[in-house]
Coordinates of N, CA, C and O and ligand atoms in Angstrom, one line a residue:
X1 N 0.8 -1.2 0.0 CA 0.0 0.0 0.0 C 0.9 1.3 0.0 O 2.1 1.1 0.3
X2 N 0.5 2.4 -0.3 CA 1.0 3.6 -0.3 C 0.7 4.2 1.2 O -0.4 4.2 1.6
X3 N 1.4 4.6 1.8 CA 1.6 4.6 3.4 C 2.1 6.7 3.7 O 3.3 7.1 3.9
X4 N 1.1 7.5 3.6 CA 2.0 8.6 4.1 C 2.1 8.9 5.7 O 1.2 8.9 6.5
X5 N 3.1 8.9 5.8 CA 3.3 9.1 7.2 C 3.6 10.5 7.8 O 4.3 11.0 7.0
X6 N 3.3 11.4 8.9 CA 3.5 12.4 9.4 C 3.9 12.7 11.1 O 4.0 11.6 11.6
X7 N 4.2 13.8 11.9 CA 4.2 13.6 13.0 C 4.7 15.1 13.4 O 5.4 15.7 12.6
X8 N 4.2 15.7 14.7 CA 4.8 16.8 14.8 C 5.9 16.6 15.7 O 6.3 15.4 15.6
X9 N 6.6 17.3 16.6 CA 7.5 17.1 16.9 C 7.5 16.1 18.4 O 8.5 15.4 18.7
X10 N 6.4 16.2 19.1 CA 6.0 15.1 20.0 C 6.2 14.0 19.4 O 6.6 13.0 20.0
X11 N 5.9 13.9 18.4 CA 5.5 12.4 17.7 C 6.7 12.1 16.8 O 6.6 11.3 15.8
X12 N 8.2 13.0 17.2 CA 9.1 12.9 15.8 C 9.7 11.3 15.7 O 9.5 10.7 14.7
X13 N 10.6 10.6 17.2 CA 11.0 9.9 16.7 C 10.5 8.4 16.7 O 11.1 7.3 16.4
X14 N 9.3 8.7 17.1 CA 8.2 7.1 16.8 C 7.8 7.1 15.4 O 7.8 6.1 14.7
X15 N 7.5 8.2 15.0 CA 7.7 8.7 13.6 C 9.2 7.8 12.7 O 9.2 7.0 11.8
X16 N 9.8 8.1 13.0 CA 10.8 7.5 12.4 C 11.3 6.5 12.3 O 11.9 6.1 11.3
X17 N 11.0 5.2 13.7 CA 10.7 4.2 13.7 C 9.8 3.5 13.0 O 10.1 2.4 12.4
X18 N 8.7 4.2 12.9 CA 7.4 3.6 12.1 C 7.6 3.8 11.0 O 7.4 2.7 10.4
X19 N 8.2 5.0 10.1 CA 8.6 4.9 8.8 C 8.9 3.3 8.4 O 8.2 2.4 7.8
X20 N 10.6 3.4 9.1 CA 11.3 1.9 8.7 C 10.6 0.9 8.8 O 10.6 0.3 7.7
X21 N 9.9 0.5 9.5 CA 8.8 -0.4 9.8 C 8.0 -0.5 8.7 O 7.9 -1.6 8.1
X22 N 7.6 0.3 8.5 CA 6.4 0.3 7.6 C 6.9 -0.1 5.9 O 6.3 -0.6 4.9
X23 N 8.2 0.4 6.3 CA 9.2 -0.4 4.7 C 9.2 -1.3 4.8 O 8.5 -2.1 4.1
X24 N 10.1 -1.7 5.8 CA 10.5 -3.0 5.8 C 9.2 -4.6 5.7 O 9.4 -5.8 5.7
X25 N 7.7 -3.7 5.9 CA 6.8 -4.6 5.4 C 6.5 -4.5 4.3 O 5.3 -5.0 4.2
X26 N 6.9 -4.2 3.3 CA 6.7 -3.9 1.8 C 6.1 -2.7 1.3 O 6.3 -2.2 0.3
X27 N 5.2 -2.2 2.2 CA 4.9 -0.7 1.8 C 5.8 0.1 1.8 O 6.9 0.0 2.4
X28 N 5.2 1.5 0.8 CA 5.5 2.4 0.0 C 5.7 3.6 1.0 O 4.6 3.6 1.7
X29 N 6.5 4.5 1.4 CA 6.0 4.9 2.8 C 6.8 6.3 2.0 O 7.9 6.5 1.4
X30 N 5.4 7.4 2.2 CA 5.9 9.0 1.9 C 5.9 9.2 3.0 O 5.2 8.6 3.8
X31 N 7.3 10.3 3.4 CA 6.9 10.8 5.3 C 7.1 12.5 5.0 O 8.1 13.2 4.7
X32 N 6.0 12.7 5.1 CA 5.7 14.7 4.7 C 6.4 15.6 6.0 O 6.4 16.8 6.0
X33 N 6.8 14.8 7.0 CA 7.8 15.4 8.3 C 6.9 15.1 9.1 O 6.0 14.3 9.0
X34 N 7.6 16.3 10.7 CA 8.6 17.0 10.5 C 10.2 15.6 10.3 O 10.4 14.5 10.0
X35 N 10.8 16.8 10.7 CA 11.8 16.2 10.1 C 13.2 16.2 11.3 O 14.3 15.6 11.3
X36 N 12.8 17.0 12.2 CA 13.7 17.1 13.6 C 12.4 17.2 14.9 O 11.3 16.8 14.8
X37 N 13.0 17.6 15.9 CA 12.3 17.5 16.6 C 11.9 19.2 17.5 O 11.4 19.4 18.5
X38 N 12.7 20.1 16.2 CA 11.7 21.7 16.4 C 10.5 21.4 16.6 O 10.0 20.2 16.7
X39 N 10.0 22.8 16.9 CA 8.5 23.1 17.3 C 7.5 23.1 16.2 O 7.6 24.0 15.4
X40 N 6.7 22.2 16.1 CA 5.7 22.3 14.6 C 4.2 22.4 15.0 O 3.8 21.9 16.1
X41 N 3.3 22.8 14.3 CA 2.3 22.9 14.5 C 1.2 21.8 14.4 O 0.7 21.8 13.3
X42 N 0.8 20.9 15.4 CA 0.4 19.4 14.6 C -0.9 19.6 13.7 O -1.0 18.6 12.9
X43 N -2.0 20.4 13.4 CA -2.9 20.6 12.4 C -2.5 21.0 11.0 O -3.1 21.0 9.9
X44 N -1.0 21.3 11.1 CA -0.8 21.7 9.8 C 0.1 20.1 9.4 O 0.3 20.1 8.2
X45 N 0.4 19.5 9.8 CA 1.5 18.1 9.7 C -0.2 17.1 9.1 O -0.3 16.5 8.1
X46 N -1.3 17.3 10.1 CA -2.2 16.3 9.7 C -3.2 16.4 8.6 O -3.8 15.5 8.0
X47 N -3.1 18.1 8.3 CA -3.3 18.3 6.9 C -2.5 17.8 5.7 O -3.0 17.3 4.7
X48 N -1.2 18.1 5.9 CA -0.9 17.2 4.2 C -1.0 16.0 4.6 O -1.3 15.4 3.5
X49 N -1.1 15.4 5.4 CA -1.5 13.8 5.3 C -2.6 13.4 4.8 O -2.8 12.6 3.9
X50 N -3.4 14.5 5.4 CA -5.3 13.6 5.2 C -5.5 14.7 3.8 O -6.4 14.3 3.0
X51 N -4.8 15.8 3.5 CA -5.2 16.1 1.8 C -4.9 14.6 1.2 O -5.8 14.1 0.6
X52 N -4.1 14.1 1.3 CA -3.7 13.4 0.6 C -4.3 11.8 0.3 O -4.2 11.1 -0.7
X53 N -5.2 11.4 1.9 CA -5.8 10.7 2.1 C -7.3 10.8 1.5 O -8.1 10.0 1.0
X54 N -7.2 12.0 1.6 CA -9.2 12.6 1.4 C -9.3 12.3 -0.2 O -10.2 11.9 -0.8
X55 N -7.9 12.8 -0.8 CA -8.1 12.4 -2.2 C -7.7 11.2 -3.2 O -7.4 11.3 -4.3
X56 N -7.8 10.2 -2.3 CA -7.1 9.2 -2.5 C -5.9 8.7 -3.0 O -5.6 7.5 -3.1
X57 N -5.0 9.6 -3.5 CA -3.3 9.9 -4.2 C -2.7 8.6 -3.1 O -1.5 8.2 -3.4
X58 N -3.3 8.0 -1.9 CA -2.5 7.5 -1.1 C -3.6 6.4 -0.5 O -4.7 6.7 -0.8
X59 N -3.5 5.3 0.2 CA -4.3 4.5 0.6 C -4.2 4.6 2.1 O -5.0 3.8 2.5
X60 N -3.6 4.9 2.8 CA -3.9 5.3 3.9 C -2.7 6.1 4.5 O -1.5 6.1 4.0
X61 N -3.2 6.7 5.8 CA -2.2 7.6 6.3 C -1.6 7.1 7.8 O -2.3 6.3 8.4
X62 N -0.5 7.5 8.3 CA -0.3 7.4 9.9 C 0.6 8.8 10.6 O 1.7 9.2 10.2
X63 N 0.0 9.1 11.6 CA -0.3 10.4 12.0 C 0.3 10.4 13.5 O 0.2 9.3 14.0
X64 N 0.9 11.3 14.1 CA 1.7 10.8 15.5 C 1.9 12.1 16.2 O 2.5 12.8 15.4
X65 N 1.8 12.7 17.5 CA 2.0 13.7 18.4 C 2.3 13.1 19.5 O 2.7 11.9 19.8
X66 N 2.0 14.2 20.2 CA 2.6 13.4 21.8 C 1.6 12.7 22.4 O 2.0 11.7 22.9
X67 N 0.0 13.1 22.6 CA -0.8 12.0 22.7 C -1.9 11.2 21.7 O -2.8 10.5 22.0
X68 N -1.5 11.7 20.6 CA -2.3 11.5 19.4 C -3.4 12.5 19.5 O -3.6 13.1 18.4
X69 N -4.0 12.9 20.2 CA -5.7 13.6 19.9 C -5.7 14.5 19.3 O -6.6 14.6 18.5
X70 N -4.6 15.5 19.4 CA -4.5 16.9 18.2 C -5.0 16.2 16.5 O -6.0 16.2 15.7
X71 N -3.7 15.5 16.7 CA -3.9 14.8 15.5 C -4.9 14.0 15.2 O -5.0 14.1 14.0
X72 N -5.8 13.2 15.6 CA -7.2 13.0 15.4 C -8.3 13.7 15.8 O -9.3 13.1 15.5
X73 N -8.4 14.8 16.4 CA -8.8 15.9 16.1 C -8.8 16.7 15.0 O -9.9 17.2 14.9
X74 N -7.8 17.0 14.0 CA -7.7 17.3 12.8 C -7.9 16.3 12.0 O -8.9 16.6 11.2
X75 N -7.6 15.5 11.8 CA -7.5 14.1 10.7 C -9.4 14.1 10.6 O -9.9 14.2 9.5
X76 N -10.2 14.2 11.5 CA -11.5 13.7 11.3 C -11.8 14.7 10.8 O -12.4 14.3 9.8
X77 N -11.6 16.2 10.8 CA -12.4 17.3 10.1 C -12.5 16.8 8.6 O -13.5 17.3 8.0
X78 N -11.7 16.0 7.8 CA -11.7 15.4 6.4 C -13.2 14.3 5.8 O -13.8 13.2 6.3
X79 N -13.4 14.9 5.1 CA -14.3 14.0 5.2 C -14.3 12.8 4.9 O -15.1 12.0 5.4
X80 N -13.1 12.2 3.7 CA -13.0 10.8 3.4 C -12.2 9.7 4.5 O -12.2 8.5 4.6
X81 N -11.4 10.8 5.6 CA -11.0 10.5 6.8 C -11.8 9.4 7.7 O -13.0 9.5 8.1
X82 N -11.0 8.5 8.1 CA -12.0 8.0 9.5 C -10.8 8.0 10.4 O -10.3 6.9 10.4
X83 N -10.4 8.6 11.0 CA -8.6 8.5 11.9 C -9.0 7.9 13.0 O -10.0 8.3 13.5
X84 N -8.5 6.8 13.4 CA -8.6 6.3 14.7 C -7.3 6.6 15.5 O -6.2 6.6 14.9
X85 N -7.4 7.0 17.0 CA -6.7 7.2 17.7 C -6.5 5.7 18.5 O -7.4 5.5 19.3
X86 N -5.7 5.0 18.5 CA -5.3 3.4 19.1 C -3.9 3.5 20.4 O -2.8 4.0 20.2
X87 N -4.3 3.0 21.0 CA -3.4 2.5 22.3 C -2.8 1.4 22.3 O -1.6 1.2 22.5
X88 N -3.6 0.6 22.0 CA -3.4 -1.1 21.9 C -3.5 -1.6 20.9 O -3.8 -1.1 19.8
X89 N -3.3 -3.1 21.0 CA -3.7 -4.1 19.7 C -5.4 -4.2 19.7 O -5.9 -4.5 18.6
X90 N -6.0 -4.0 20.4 CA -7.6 -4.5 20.7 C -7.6 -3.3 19.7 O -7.4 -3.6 18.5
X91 N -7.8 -2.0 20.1 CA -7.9 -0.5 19.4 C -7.6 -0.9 17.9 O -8.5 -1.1 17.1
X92 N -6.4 -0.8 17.7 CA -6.2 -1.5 16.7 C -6.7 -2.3 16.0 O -7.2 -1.8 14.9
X93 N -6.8 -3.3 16.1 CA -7.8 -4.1 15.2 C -9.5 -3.9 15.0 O -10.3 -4.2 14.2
X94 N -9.5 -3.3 16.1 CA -10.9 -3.2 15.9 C -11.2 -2.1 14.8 O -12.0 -2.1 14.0
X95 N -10.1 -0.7 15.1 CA -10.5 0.1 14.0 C -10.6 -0.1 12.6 O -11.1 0.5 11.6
X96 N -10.1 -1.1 12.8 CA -10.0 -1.7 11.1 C -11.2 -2.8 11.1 O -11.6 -3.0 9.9
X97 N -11.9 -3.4 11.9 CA -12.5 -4.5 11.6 C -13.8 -3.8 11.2 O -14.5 -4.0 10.2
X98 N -13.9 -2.9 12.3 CA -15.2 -2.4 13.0 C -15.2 -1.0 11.9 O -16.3 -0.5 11.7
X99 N -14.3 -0.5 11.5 CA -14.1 1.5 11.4 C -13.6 1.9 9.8 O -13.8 2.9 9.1
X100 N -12.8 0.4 9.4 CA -12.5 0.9 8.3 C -11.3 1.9 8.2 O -10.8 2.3 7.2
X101 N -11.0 2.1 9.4 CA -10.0 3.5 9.7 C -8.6 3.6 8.4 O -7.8 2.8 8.1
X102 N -8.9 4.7 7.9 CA -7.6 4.7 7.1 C -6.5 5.8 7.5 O -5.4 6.0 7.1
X103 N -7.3 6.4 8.7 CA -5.8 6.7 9.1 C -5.7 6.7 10.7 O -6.6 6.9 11.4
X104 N -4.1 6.5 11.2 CA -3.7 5.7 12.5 C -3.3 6.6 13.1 O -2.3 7.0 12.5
X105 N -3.5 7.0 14.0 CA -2.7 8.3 15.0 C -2.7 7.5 16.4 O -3.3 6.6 17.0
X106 N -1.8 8.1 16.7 CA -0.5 7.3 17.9 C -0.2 8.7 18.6 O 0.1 9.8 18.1
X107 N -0.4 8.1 20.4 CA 0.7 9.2 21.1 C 2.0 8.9 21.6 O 2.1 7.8 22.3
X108 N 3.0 9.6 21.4 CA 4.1 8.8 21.4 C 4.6 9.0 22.9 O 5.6 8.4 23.4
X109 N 3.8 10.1 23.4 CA 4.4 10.3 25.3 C 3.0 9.2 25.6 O 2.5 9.1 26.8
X110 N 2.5 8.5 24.7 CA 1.7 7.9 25.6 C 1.7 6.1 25.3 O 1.0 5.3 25.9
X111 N 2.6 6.0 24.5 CA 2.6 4.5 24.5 C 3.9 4.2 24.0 O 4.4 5.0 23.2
X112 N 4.6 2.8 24.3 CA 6.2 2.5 24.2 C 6.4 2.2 22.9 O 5.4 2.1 22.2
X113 N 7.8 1.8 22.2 CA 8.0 1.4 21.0 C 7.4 0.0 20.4 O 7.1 -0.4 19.3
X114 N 7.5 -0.4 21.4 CA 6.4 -2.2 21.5 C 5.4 -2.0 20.8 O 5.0 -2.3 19.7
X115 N 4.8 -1.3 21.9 CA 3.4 -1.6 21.7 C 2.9 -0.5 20.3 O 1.8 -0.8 19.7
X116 N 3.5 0.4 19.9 CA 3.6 0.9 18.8 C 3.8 -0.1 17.6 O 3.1 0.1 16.5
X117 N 4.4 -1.0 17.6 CA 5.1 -1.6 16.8 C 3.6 -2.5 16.6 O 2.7 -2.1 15.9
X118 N 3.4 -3.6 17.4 CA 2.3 -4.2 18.0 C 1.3 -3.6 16.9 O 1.0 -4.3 15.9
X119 N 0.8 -2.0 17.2 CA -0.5 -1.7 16.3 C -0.3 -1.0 14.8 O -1.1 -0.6 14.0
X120 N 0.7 -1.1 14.8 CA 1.1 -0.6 13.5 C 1.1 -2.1 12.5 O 0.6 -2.2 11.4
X121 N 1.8 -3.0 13.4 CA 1.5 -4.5 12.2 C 0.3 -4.9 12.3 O 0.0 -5.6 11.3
X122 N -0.7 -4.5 13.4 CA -2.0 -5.0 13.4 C -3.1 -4.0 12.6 O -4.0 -4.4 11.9
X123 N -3.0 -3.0 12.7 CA -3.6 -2.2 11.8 C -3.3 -2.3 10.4 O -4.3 -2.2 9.7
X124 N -2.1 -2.5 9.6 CA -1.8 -2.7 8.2 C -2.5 -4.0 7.8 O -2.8 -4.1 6.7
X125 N -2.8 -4.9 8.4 CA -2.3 -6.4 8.5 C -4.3 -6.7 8.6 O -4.7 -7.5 7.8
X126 N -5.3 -6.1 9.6 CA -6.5 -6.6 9.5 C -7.3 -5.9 8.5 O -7.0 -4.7 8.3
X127 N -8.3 -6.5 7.9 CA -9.0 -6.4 7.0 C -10.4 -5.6 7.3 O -10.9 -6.0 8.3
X128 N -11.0 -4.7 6.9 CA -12.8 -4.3 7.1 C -13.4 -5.3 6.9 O -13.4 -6.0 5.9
X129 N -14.3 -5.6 8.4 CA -15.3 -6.6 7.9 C -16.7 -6.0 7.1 O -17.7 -6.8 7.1
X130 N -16.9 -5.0 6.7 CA -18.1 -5.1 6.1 C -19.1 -5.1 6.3 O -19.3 -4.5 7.4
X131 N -20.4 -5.6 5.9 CA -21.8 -5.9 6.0 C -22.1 -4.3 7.3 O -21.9 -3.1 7.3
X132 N -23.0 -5.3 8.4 CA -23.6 -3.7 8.7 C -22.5 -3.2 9.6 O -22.8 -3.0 10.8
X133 N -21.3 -3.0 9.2 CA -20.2 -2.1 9.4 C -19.5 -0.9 8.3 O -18.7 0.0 8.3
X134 N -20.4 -1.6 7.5 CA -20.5 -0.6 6.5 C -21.7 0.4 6.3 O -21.8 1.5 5.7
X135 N -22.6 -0.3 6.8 CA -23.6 0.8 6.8 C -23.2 1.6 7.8 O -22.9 2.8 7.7
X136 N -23.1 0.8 8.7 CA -22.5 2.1 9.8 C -21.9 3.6 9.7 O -22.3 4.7 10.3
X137 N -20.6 3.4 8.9 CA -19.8 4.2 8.4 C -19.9 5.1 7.4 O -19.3 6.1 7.1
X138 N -21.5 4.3 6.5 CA -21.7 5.5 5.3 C -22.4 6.8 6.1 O -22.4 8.0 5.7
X139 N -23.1 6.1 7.8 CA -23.8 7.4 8.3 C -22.9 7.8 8.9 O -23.2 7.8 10.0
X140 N -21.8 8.2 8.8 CA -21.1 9.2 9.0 C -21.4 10.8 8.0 O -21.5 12.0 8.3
X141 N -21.6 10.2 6.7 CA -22.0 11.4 5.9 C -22.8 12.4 6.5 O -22.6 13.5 6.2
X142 N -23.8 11.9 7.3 CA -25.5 12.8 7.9 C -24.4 13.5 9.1 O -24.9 14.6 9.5
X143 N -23.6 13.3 9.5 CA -23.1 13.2 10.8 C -23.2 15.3 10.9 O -22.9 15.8 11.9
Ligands
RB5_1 C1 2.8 19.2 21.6 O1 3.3 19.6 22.7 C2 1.5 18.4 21.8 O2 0.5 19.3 22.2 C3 1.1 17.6 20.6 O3 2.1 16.8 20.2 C4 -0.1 16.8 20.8 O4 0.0 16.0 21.9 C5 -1.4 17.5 20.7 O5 -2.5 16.9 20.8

């Protein structure tokens, strides 16, 4: 898959870990920054992600601050957006089973490299189940 990745500076060097990661599973991985661990603004880092997600140029995004919520806070204003914010493997998979989630936001003062690792293979890796989880998701539109 086409994988863009982002992070502001809370989220720089799980960010960088997950990059490699995300190679080394065969995906394609754009990383739009930052790029050190200056001061960045995280609504503007989760904007070129989710432009890019909203218009499908990319099949999903992963998004990272210091506790994720900035960043899934902006990621959902998109409308083709579903960002899940995940902690664990449970979160994780379920955003995908249950949510469809195409894009993954992580806090990185809030969870270790493990367990990072953990939902990043688990989220690439489970499938949408569909049926009335999909109806679900199209009422998001009315929302
Ligand atoms: C930056 O200090 C921090 O506010 C940001 O990374 C994120 O946690 C916001 O939700």
């Amino acid at each position: 898959m086409k994988i863009v990745i982002g992070a502001d500076h809370g989220g720089f060097h799980l960010k960088e870990m997950v990059g490699l990661l995300v190679t080394e599973l065969g995906h394609e991985v754009q990383d739009i920054g930052c790029y050190s661990t200056a001061s960045v603004d995280y609504p503007d880092i989760a904007r070129l992600v989710c432009e890019k997600v909203d218009a499908g140029t990319v099949d999903r995004g992963i998004l990272i601050c210091g506790t994720g919520l900035g960043m899934s806070m902006a990621a959902n204003r998109y409308a083709q957006v579903r960002a899940a914010l995940c902690h664990d493997h449970y979160t994780a998979r379920m955003s995908r089973e249950h949510n469809n989630a195409n894009v993954l936001c992580m806090g990185e003062r809030v969870i270790g490299p493990g367990v990072a690792e953990d939902i990043v293979r688990t989220w690439l890796a489970v499938e949408f189940s569909g049926g009335r989880h999909l109806g679900r998701i199209e009422l998001f539109s009315k929302c």
